[in-house]
Coordinates of C-alpha atoms in Angstrom, one line a residue:
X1 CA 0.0 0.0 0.0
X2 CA 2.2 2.6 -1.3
X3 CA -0.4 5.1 -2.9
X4 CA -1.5 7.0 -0.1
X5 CA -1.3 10.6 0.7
X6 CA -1.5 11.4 4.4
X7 CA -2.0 8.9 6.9
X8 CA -4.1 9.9 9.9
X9 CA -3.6 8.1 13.1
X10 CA -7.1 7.6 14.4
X11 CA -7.4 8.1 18.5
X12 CA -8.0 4.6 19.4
X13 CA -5.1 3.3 17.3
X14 CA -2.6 5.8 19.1
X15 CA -4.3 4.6 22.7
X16 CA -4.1 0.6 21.4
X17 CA -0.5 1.3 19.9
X18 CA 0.8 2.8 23.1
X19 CA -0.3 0.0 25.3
X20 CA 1.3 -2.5 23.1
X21 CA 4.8 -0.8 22.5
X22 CA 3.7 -0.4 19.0
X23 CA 5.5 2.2 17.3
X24 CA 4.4 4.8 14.3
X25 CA 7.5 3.6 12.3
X26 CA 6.2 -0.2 12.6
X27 CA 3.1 0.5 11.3
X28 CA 4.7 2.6 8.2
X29 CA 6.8 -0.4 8.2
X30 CA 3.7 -2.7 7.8
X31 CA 2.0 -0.6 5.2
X32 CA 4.5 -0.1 3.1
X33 CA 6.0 -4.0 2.6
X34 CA 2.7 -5.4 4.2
X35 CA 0.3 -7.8 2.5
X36 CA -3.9 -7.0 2.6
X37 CA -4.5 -10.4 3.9
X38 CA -8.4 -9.3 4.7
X39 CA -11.1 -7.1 3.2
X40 CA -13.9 -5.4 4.9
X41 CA -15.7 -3.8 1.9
X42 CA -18.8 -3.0 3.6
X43 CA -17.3 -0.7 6.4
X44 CA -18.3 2.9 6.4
X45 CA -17.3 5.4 5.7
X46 CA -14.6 3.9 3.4
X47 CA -13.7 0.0 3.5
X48 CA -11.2 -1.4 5.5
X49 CA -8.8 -3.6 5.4
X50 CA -6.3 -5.8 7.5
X51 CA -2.4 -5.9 6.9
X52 CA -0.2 -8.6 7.9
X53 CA 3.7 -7.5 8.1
X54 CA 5.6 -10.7 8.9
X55 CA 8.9 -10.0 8.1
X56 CA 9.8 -7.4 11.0
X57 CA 11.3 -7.9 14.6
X58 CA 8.1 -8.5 15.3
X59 CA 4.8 -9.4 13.2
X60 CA 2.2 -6.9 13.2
X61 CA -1.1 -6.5 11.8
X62 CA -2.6 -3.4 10.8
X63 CA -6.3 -2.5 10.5
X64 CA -7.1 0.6 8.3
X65 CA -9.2 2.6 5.4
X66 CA -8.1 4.2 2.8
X67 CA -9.8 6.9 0.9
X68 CA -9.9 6.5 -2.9
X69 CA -10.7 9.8 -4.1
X70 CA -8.2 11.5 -1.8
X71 CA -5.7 9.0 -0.8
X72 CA -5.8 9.3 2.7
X73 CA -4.9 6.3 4.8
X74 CA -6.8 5.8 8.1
X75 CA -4.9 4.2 10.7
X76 CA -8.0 2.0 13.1
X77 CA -5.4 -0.1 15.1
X78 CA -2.5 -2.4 15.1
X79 CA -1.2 -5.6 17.1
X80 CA 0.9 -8.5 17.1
X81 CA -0.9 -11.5 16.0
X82 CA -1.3 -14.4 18.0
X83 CA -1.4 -18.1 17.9
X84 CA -5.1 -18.1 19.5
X85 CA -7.0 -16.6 16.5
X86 CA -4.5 -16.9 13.8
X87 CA -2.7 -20.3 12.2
X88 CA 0.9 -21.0 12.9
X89 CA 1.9 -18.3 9.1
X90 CA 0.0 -15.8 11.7
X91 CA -1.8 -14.9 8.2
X92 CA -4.6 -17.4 8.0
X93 CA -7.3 -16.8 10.7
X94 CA -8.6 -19.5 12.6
X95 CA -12.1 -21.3 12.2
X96 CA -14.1 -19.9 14.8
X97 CA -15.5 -23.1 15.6
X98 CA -12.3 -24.4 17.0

């Protein structure tokens, strides 16, 4: 996700980010070499999506919106993955019904 203009760090992401030890440069990290691994089309007012950044020191997911007609990238909140809800690639989310 490299054709963004501005991000904006919503309130609650700067709150959750803080009490992880999450830090603004991760999450540029994430965007920019992330993958969308999940799609939330229907959110409002622009969809939303969920980024998975692997590679890092740590792996983080990312959930934001972006804004097509001006290319603003909303920043909703951001964690570490963990074994409980996501399979062992920390990509694929586990069946609820487990």
């Amino acid at each position: 996700m490299k054709n963004y203009t501005h991000i904006y760090w919503q309130k609650h992401a700067l709150g959750r980010m803080l009490e992880r030890g999450i830090f603004r440069v991760d999450v540029k990290l994430a965007i920019e070499n992330g993958i969308i691994i999940e799609k939330y089309e229907d959110d409002k007012p622009f969809a939303s999506f969920l980024l998975a950044y692997i590679e890092g020191q740590k792996p983080l997911h990312v959930v934001a919106s972006f804004d097509e007609k001006s290319k603003e990238l909303y920043i909703i909140t951001a964690y570490e993955p963990d074994l409980k809800h996501f399979e062992e690639d920390l990509i694929t989310r586990k069946n609820d019904a487990e």
